Short mmCIF file of C-alpha atoms and ligand atoms in Angstrom, two decimals:
data_model
loop_
_atom_site.label_atom_id
_atom_site.label_comp_id
_atom_site.label_asym_id
_atom_site.label_seq_id
_atom_site.Cartn_x
_atom_site.Cartn_y
_atom_site.Cartn_z
CA MET A 256 32.69 13.11 41.49
CA ASN A 257 30.36 12.57 38.59
CA PHE A 258 32.60 11.41 35.77
CA ASP A 259 29.54 10.75 33.58
CA GLU A 260 28.69 14.46 33.40
CA MET A 261 29.09 15.80 29.85
CA ILE A 262 30.85 19.15 30.15
CA ASP A 263 30.93 21.10 26.89
CA ARG A 264 34.51 22.36 26.55
CA ARG A 265 34.11 23.83 23.08
CA GLY A 266 34.84 27.54 22.89
CA THR A 267 36.71 27.56 26.25
CA HIS A 268 40.26 27.81 24.82
CA SER A 269 40.62 24.06 25.25
CA ALA A 270 43.49 22.79 23.08
CA LYS A 271 41.81 19.40 22.96
CA TRP A 272 38.48 20.64 21.61
CA ASP A 273 39.23 24.00 20.05
CA LYS A 274 42.30 22.98 18.05
CA MET A 275 41.11 19.63 16.72
CA GLU A 276 39.60 21.04 13.54
CA ALA A 277 42.79 22.88 12.60
CA LEU A 278 44.99 19.89 13.45
CA TYR A 279 42.88 16.93 12.37
CA GLY A 280 40.10 18.38 10.22
CA VAL A 281 37.54 17.03 12.69
CA SER A 282 34.76 19.50 13.38
CA PRO A 283 33.91 20.04 17.05
CA ALA A 284 30.25 20.24 15.96
CA ASP A 285 29.97 16.44 15.87
CA GLY A 286 33.55 15.23 16.31
CA ILE A 287 35.01 13.41 19.30
CA SER A 288 38.32 14.70 20.60
CA MET A 289 40.61 11.90 21.78
CA TRP A 290 44.04 13.36 21.20
CA VAL A 291 45.97 15.58 23.70
CA ALA A 292 46.37 14.18 27.22
CA ASP A 293 43.88 16.02 29.36
CA MET A 294 40.59 14.78 30.74
CA ASP A 295 37.05 16.04 30.21
CA PHE A 296 36.43 16.00 33.99
CA ARG A 297 36.49 18.67 36.69
CA PRO A 298 39.24 18.30 39.30
CA PRO A 299 38.51 17.35 42.95
CA GLN A 300 36.35 19.80 44.91
CA ALA A 301 39.34 20.59 47.15
CA VAL A 302 41.10 22.09 44.10
CA GLN A 303 38.04 24.15 43.14
CA ASP A 304 37.78 25.40 46.75
CA ALA A 305 41.43 26.45 46.81
CA LEU A 306 40.97 28.45 43.62
CA GLN A 307 37.71 29.92 44.89
CA ALA A 308 39.49 31.10 48.05
CA MET A 309 42.04 32.92 45.88
CA LEU A 310 39.27 34.43 43.79
CA ASP A 311 37.37 35.56 46.89
CA HIS A 312 40.49 37.24 48.24
CA GLY A 313 41.03 38.82 44.86
CA VAL A 314 44.65 39.90 45.07
CA TYR A 315 47.03 37.91 42.87
CA GLY A 316 50.55 38.87 43.85
CA TYR A 317 53.86 37.00 43.75
CA PHE A 318 54.00 33.69 45.56
CA GLY A 319 55.96 33.40 48.79
CA GLY A 320 56.35 30.64 51.38
CA ASP A 321 56.22 27.23 49.78
CA GLY A 322 56.31 25.25 53.07
CA GLU A 323 52.76 23.89 52.76
CA TYR A 324 53.27 23.04 49.12
CA LEU A 325 56.48 21.11 49.80
CA ALA A 326 54.88 19.33 52.77
CA ALA A 327 51.94 18.30 50.55
CA ILE A 328 54.35 16.82 47.97
CA ARG A 329 56.24 15.00 50.69
CA TRP A 330 52.98 13.59 52.09
CA TRP A 331 51.76 12.47 48.66
CA MET A 332 54.99 10.76 47.60
CA GLN A 333 55.31 8.96 50.92
CA ASN A 334 51.66 7.85 51.04
CA ARG A 335 51.04 7.03 47.41
CA HIS A 336 54.49 5.91 46.28
CA GLY A 337 56.42 4.89 49.41
CA TRP A 338 59.06 7.45 48.49
CA ALA A 339 60.64 9.76 51.08
CA VAL A 340 61.31 13.11 49.40
CA GLU A 341 63.38 15.80 51.08
CA PRO A 342 61.71 19.21 50.62
CA GLY A 343 65.12 20.75 49.94
CA HIS A 344 65.52 18.55 46.86
CA ILE A 345 62.41 19.96 45.10
CA PHE A 346 62.39 22.58 42.34
CA THR A 347 59.17 23.90 40.82
CA THR A 348 58.97 24.51 37.07
CA HIS A 349 56.23 25.54 34.66
CA GLY A 350 55.25 21.96 33.97
CA LEU A 351 57.30 19.00 32.85
CA VAL A 352 57.95 19.92 29.24
CA ASN A 353 59.50 23.06 30.68
CA ALA A 354 61.35 20.88 33.23
CA THR A 355 62.70 18.70 30.40
CA GLY A 356 63.95 21.83 28.63
CA VAL A 357 65.69 23.07 31.78
CA CYS A 358 67.27 19.62 32.29
CA VAL A 359 68.57 19.58 28.72
CA GLN A 360 70.12 23.02 29.28
CA ALA A 361 71.55 22.09 32.68
CA PHE A 362 72.90 18.61 31.98
CA SER A 363 74.03 18.55 28.35
CA GLN A 364 75.90 20.66 25.83
CA PRO A 365 74.89 21.60 22.27
CA GLY A 366 75.63 18.65 19.99
CA ASP A 367 75.35 16.05 22.80
CA GLY A 368 73.16 13.00 22.30
CA VAL A 369 70.10 12.43 24.48
CA VAL A 370 68.68 8.91 24.62
CA LEU A 371 64.97 8.26 24.13
CA PHE A 372 63.30 4.85 24.27
CA THR A 373 60.92 5.15 21.32
CA PRO A 374 58.08 5.39 20.57
CA VAL A 375 57.75 7.94 23.36
CA TYR A 376 56.04 11.22 24.32
CA HIS A 377 56.74 13.50 21.35
CA ALA A 378 57.65 16.70 23.24
CA PHE A 379 60.92 15.14 24.44
CA ALA A 380 62.37 15.03 20.92
CA ARG A 381 61.05 18.51 20.16
CA VAL A 382 62.78 19.99 23.20
CA ILE A 383 66.05 18.11 22.60
CA ARG A 384 66.25 19.17 18.94
CA GLY A 385 65.11 22.70 19.73
CA ALA A 386 68.08 23.02 22.09
CA GLY A 387 70.54 21.86 19.42
CA ARG A 388 71.08 18.43 20.96
CA VAL A 389 70.74 15.14 19.10
CA VAL A 390 68.05 12.52 19.72
CA VAL A 391 69.56 9.04 20.07
CA GLU A 392 66.64 6.70 19.47
CA CYS A 393 66.72 3.36 21.24
CA PRO A 394 63.68 1.56 19.82
CA LEU A 395 61.59 -0.53 22.19
CA VAL A 396 60.98 -4.07 21.04
CA GLU A 397 57.58 -5.67 21.41
CA VAL A 398 57.81 -9.19 22.81
CA GLU A 399 54.50 -11.00 23.35
CA GLY A 400 52.59 -7.75 23.74
CA ARG A 401 55.12 -6.14 26.07
CA MET A 402 57.47 -3.29 25.15
CA THR A 403 60.95 -4.39 26.14
CA MET A 404 64.38 -2.80 26.11
CA ASP A 405 67.18 -4.46 24.18
CA PHE A 406 70.19 -2.99 25.94
CA ALA A 407 72.69 -5.12 24.02
CA ALA A 408 71.42 -3.50 20.81
CA TYR A 409 71.48 -0.04 22.39
CA ASP A 410 75.05 -0.20 23.70
CA PRO A 411 76.75 0.54 20.33
CA LEU A 412 74.14 3.21 19.46
CA VAL A 413 74.87 5.12 22.64
CA ALA A 414 78.54 4.51 23.52
CA GLY A 415 80.38 7.83 23.57
CA LYS A 416 77.49 9.63 21.84
CA ALA A 417 75.17 10.63 24.67
CA THR A 418 75.30 12.35 28.06
CA MET A 419 71.69 12.02 29.12
CA ALA A 420 68.70 9.67 28.86
CA ILE A 421 65.02 10.43 29.36
CA LEU A 422 62.77 7.63 30.58
CA CYS A 423 58.99 7.88 30.55
CA SER A 424 57.68 5.87 33.51
CA PRO A 425 54.95 4.72 33.24
CA HIS A 426 55.36 4.77 29.50
CA ASN A 427 53.48 7.11 27.16
CA PRO A 428 52.27 5.91 24.70
CA GLY A 429 51.08 2.42 25.60
CA GLY A 430 50.67 2.94 29.34
CA GLN A 431 53.12 0.24 30.29
CA VAL A 432 54.21 0.14 33.94
CA TRP A 433 57.89 -0.79 34.05
CA THR A 434 58.86 -3.65 36.36
CA ALA A 435 61.58 -3.32 39.02
CA GLU A 436 63.83 -5.45 36.83
CA GLU A 437 63.26 -3.24 33.77
CA LEU A 438 63.97 -0.12 35.80
CA ARG A 439 67.16 -1.69 37.13
CA GLY A 440 68.14 -2.43 33.53
CA VAL A 441 67.75 1.27 32.66
CA ALA A 442 69.76 2.25 35.74
CA ASP A 443 72.60 -0.15 34.83
CA PHE A 444 72.55 1.08 31.23
CA CYS A 445 72.90 4.70 32.43
CA GLN A 446 75.77 3.74 34.72
CA ARG A 447 77.50 1.83 31.93
CA HIS A 448 77.37 4.84 29.59
CA ASP A 449 77.75 7.53 32.26
CA LEU A 450 74.35 9.06 31.44
CA ILE A 451 72.34 11.38 33.63
CA LEU A 452 68.89 9.80 33.87
CA VAL A 453 65.82 12.03 33.75
CA SER A 454 62.83 9.95 34.81
CA ASP A 455 59.55 11.60 33.79
CA GLU A 456 56.92 10.04 36.07
CA ILE A 457 54.05 12.43 35.32
CA HIS A 458 51.63 9.51 34.83
CA HIS A 459 52.64 7.74 38.06
CA ASP A 460 49.30 8.20 39.85
CA LEU A 461 47.19 7.04 36.90
CA VAL A 462 47.73 3.33 37.38
CA MET A 463 45.03 0.78 36.60
CA PRO A 464 43.79 -1.54 39.36
CA GLY A 465 46.08 -4.57 39.67
CA HIS A 466 49.26 -2.73 38.61
CA LYS A 467 51.90 -0.99 40.70
CA HIS A 468 54.19 1.83 39.70
CA ILE A 469 57.67 1.82 41.22
CA VAL A 470 59.43 5.17 41.48
CA MET A 471 62.97 5.07 40.12
CA PRO A 472 64.68 6.01 43.44
CA ASN A 473 63.11 2.92 45.01
CA ALA A 474 63.98 0.64 42.10
CA ALA A 475 67.60 1.83 41.86
CA PRO A 476 68.71 3.72 44.98
CA ASP A 477 72.34 3.40 43.88
CA ILE A 478 71.92 5.85 40.97
CA ALA A 479 70.96 8.83 43.16
CA ASP A 480 74.14 10.53 41.96
CA ARG A 481 72.84 10.61 38.35
CA LEU A 482 69.05 10.68 38.80
CA VAL A 483 66.70 13.57 38.12
CA MET A 484 63.03 12.90 38.91
CA LEU A 485 60.19 14.76 37.17
CA THR A 486 56.78 14.61 38.85
CA ALA A 487 53.58 16.63 38.67
CA GLY A 488 50.00 16.50 39.87
CA THR A 489 48.69 18.18 36.74
CA LYS A 490 47.87 14.97 34.83
CA THR A 491 46.61 13.26 37.98
CA PHE A 492 44.08 15.98 38.81
CA ASN A 493 43.41 17.29 35.30
CA ILE A 494 44.85 20.74 35.84
CA ALA A 495 47.38 20.78 32.98
CA GLY A 496 46.64 24.47 32.36
CA ALA A 497 48.19 25.21 35.77
CA HIS A 498 51.60 24.37 34.25
CA THR A 499 53.24 23.36 37.50
CA GLY A 500 55.69 20.49 37.81
CA ASN A 501 58.56 19.39 39.99
CA VAL A 502 62.14 18.40 39.48
CA ILE A 503 63.49 16.42 42.41
CA ILE A 504 67.25 16.01 42.65
CA ALA A 505 69.00 14.41 45.62
CA ASP A 506 72.57 14.73 44.35
CA PRO A 507 74.12 18.04 45.52
CA VAL A 508 76.24 18.59 42.39
CA LEU A 509 73.32 18.03 39.97
CA HIS A 510 71.08 20.05 42.29
CA ALA A 511 73.45 23.03 42.13
CA ARG A 512 73.72 22.79 38.33
CA PHE A 513 69.96 22.75 37.98
CA ALA A 514 69.56 25.67 40.42
CA LYS A 515 71.99 27.74 38.35
CA THR A 516 70.07 27.06 35.14
CA MET A 517 66.75 27.94 36.79
CA GLU A 518 68.31 31.23 37.85
CA ALA A 519 69.68 31.88 34.37
CA LEU A 520 66.23 31.33 32.87
CA GLY A 521 64.51 33.50 35.48
CA LEU A 522 62.03 30.81 36.56
CA SER A 523 59.82 31.24 39.61
CA PRO A 524 56.55 29.52 40.58
CA ASN A 525 52.99 30.18 39.50
CA SER A 526 50.85 30.78 42.59
CA PHE A 527 47.67 29.30 41.05
CA GLY A 528 49.39 26.01 40.31
CA LEU A 529 50.92 25.76 43.74
CA ALA A 530 47.59 26.44 45.47
CA MET A 531 45.84 23.80 43.36
CA ILE A 532 48.48 21.14 43.93
CA THR A 533 48.68 21.84 47.67
CA ALA A 534 44.93 21.23 47.90
CA ALA A 535 45.01 18.15 45.66
CA TYR A 536 47.83 16.31 47.45
CA SER A 537 45.52 15.48 50.36
CA PRO A 538 43.29 12.62 51.57
CA ALA A 539 40.40 14.14 49.58
CA GLY A 540 42.57 14.23 46.45
CA ALA A 541 43.63 10.63 47.03
CA ALA A 542 39.99 9.46 47.28
CA TRP A 543 39.22 11.30 44.03
CA VAL A 544 42.10 9.58 42.21
CA ASP A 545 40.95 6.17 43.42
CA ALA A 546 37.45 6.85 42.08
CA LEU A 547 38.88 8.22 38.83
CA MET A 548 40.96 5.11 38.22
CA ALA A 549 38.00 2.80 38.84
CA TYR A 550 36.04 4.84 36.26
CA LEU A 551 38.88 4.89 33.72
CA ASP A 552 39.29 1.14 34.14
CA GLY A 553 35.65 0.78 33.07
CA ASN A 554 36.28 2.98 30.02
CA ARG A 555 39.38 0.93 29.26
CA ARG A 556 37.44 -2.36 29.19
CA ILE A 557 34.80 -0.96 26.84
CA PHE A 558 37.32 0.60 24.50
CA GLU A 559 39.66 -2.39 24.42
CA GLU A 560 36.89 -4.94 23.88
CA GLY A 561 35.22 -2.81 21.21
CA VAL A 562 38.42 -2.16 19.29
CA ALA A 563 39.66 -5.75 19.57
CA ALA A 564 36.42 -6.83 17.87
CA ILE A 565 37.50 -5.03 14.67
CA PRO A 566 39.58 -7.42 12.54
CA GLY A 567 43.11 -6.10 11.95
CA LEU A 568 43.09 -3.73 14.94
CA ARG A 569 45.11 -4.52 18.02
CA VAL A 570 45.14 -2.60 21.26
CA ILE A 571 47.85 -2.87 23.92
CA PRO A 572 46.00 -3.38 27.24
CA LEU A 573 46.48 -0.27 29.35
CA GLN A 574 48.32 -0.71 32.64
CA SER A 575 48.36 3.01 33.33
CA THR A 576 47.48 6.39 31.80
CA TYR A 577 44.26 6.90 29.82
CA LEU A 578 45.99 6.82 26.43
CA GLU A 579 45.08 3.75 24.40
CA TRP A 580 47.71 2.72 21.84
CA VAL A 581 46.04 1.02 18.89
CA ASP A 582 47.93 -0.78 16.14
CA PHE A 583 46.31 -0.70 12.69
CA ALA A 584 49.10 -2.69 10.97
CA GLY A 585 46.86 -5.76 10.66
CA THR A 586 44.46 -3.89 8.36
CA GLY A 587 47.15 -3.69 5.68
CA MET A 588 46.13 -0.05 5.14
CA SER A 589 48.50 2.90 4.87
CA ALA A 590 48.71 5.33 7.79
CA ASP A 591 46.99 7.92 5.55
CA GLU A 592 44.04 5.63 4.84
CA VAL A 593 43.67 4.75 8.53
CA ALA A 594 43.74 8.45 9.46
CA ARG A 595 41.21 9.23 6.72
CA ARG A 596 38.77 6.67 8.07
CA VAL A 597 39.24 7.69 11.71
CA GLU A 598 39.10 11.45 11.05
CA ARG A 599 36.69 11.72 8.10
CA GLU A 600 34.39 8.73 8.67
CA ALA A 601 34.46 8.17 12.45
CA ARG A 602 35.03 11.91 13.06
CA ILE A 603 37.51 11.24 15.84
CA ALA A 604 40.71 13.20 16.49
CA ALA A 605 43.47 10.88 17.76
CA ASN A 606 47.26 11.34 17.86
CA HIS A 607 49.20 9.94 14.91
CA GLY A 608 51.65 7.27 16.07
CA ALA A 609 54.54 8.44 13.87
CA THR A 610 54.88 11.60 15.97
CA PHE A 611 56.10 9.43 18.87
CA GLY A 612 59.16 8.27 16.92
CA THR A 613 60.38 4.99 15.48
CA GLY A 614 57.97 2.13 16.09
CA GLY A 615 54.83 4.28 16.26
CA GLU A 616 54.10 4.48 12.51
CA SER A 617 51.18 2.04 12.36
CA PHE A 618 49.53 3.26 15.60
CA LEU A 619 47.03 5.89 16.71
CA ARG A 620 46.72 7.05 20.33
CA PHE A 621 43.21 7.52 21.76
CA ASN A 622 42.46 9.43 24.98
CA ILE A 623 39.63 7.68 26.89
CA ALA A 624 39.43 10.12 29.82
CA THR A 625 35.99 11.31 28.89
CA PRO A 626 32.45 10.39 29.99
CA ARG A 627 31.70 6.75 29.22
CA ALA A 628 28.88 7.55 26.81
CA ARG A 629 31.44 9.24 24.57
CA VAL A 630 33.80 6.24 24.71
CA ILE A 631 30.92 3.97 23.69
CA GLU A 632 30.05 6.33 20.82
CA ALA A 633 33.69 6.40 19.68
CA VAL A 634 33.88 2.60 19.64
CA GLU A 635 30.68 2.40 17.59
CA ARG A 636 32.02 4.94 15.10
CA LEU A 637 35.32 3.05 14.74
CA GLN A 638 33.46 -0.22 14.20
CA ALA A 639 31.37 1.45 11.48
CA ALA A 640 34.40 3.08 9.82
CA PHE A 641 36.13 -0.30 9.50
CA SER A 642 32.97 -2.39 9.01
CA ASP A 643 34.19 -3.67 5.62
CA LEU A 644 36.83 -5.67 7.51
CA GLN A 645 34.23 -7.69 9.44
C1 PLP B 141 55.39 11.92 29.68
C2 PLP B 141 54.85 13.30 29.69
N1 PLP B 141 55.60 14.30 30.18
C3 PLP B 141 55.14 15.56 30.21
C4 PLP B 141 53.88 15.87 29.72
C5 PLP B 141 53.38 17.28 29.75
O1 PLP B 141 53.76 17.90 30.92
P1 PLP B 141 53.38 19.41 31.22
O2 PLP B 141 51.95 19.62 30.84
O3 PLP B 141 53.61 19.49 32.69
O4 PLP B 141 54.32 20.25 30.45
C6 PLP B 141 53.08 14.86 29.21
C7 PLP B 141 51.74 15.18 28.65
O5 PLP B 141 51.07 14.37 28.10
C8 PLP B 141 53.57 13.55 29.19
O6 PLP B 141 52.84 12.53 28.70
#
């Protein structure tokens, strides 16, 4: 567990490092990649050992017998989230973007509206539009530094126009952990408009010290008949390339609809992903996550203090995830000028806020899950690129 180790990922088919020049014009020769959400760390040793055992055996056939995998999920959710999951409620998909796509197919019709609380993870809108459904944006409202939901304003936007809502909990971007009251508000809203609620909780393990994530079934047990939970260990353990996620559905009618769509799409699990997750959802994996979060909290402090020292820049303090959401509105600069300074002068690749939907236009999203020395370097480069504002 040496999170300070600099691992060179360039030339390893890493989207984060090997696509940044094409996407952001930032050369990997001296650039810092802070965009897509994966970490520059190795996963827990237990995950490496599980893969090594597969490699040593050397035969890579179809996967069969998911009992250990399901038991590992059950153990993790009970121990880390106080949530009792029935193994029979769990489906395995090729990650959660894939799961979102299957949900859209299973629970809505072409032309239906799907509610998003924006700004939010950009792949949701891509999947919804790609499937011929309509994104119904319900913009979050910032009140004293907190993203809040204005359900009274959303009611007329949604009434009769949508069949489904997707919640990102904790929220990406911004890393906000929703309170029990906020989650209840979403549940009531979905009941009021007869929406199926898909709760994407992929970031649920990446919670900063002092904050507590509440899984939707615990916040609103009365919406089990309309709730679809998306969870994965791929963000938690930095194994996004394993493309393995779960859809957990307690309601028998929704469960049957989802099962039918999985069958229609010919989906079956990836044995590498299942082996890695089974190993990770363990006491050793839990200890690794605790150490990871203590380390990321240190990166968070350095990044937030360094960025807050630049006049005109404002950073929303992270409660979870490793994705810092920085507002450049106070500089008075256009989004193009901000991007030019960050990409050309600081030589940092960061996600453009506008891609997350309404409300993200003046922001950039920075991934701080990298060795601390690199976070310090990034802060220094940002301070230099905006030094004329001092
Ligand atoms: C909210 C959310 N859902 C899903 C994903 C991606 O999931 P997967 O890699 O399992 O497709 C991300 C990645 O950043 C995310 O932030």
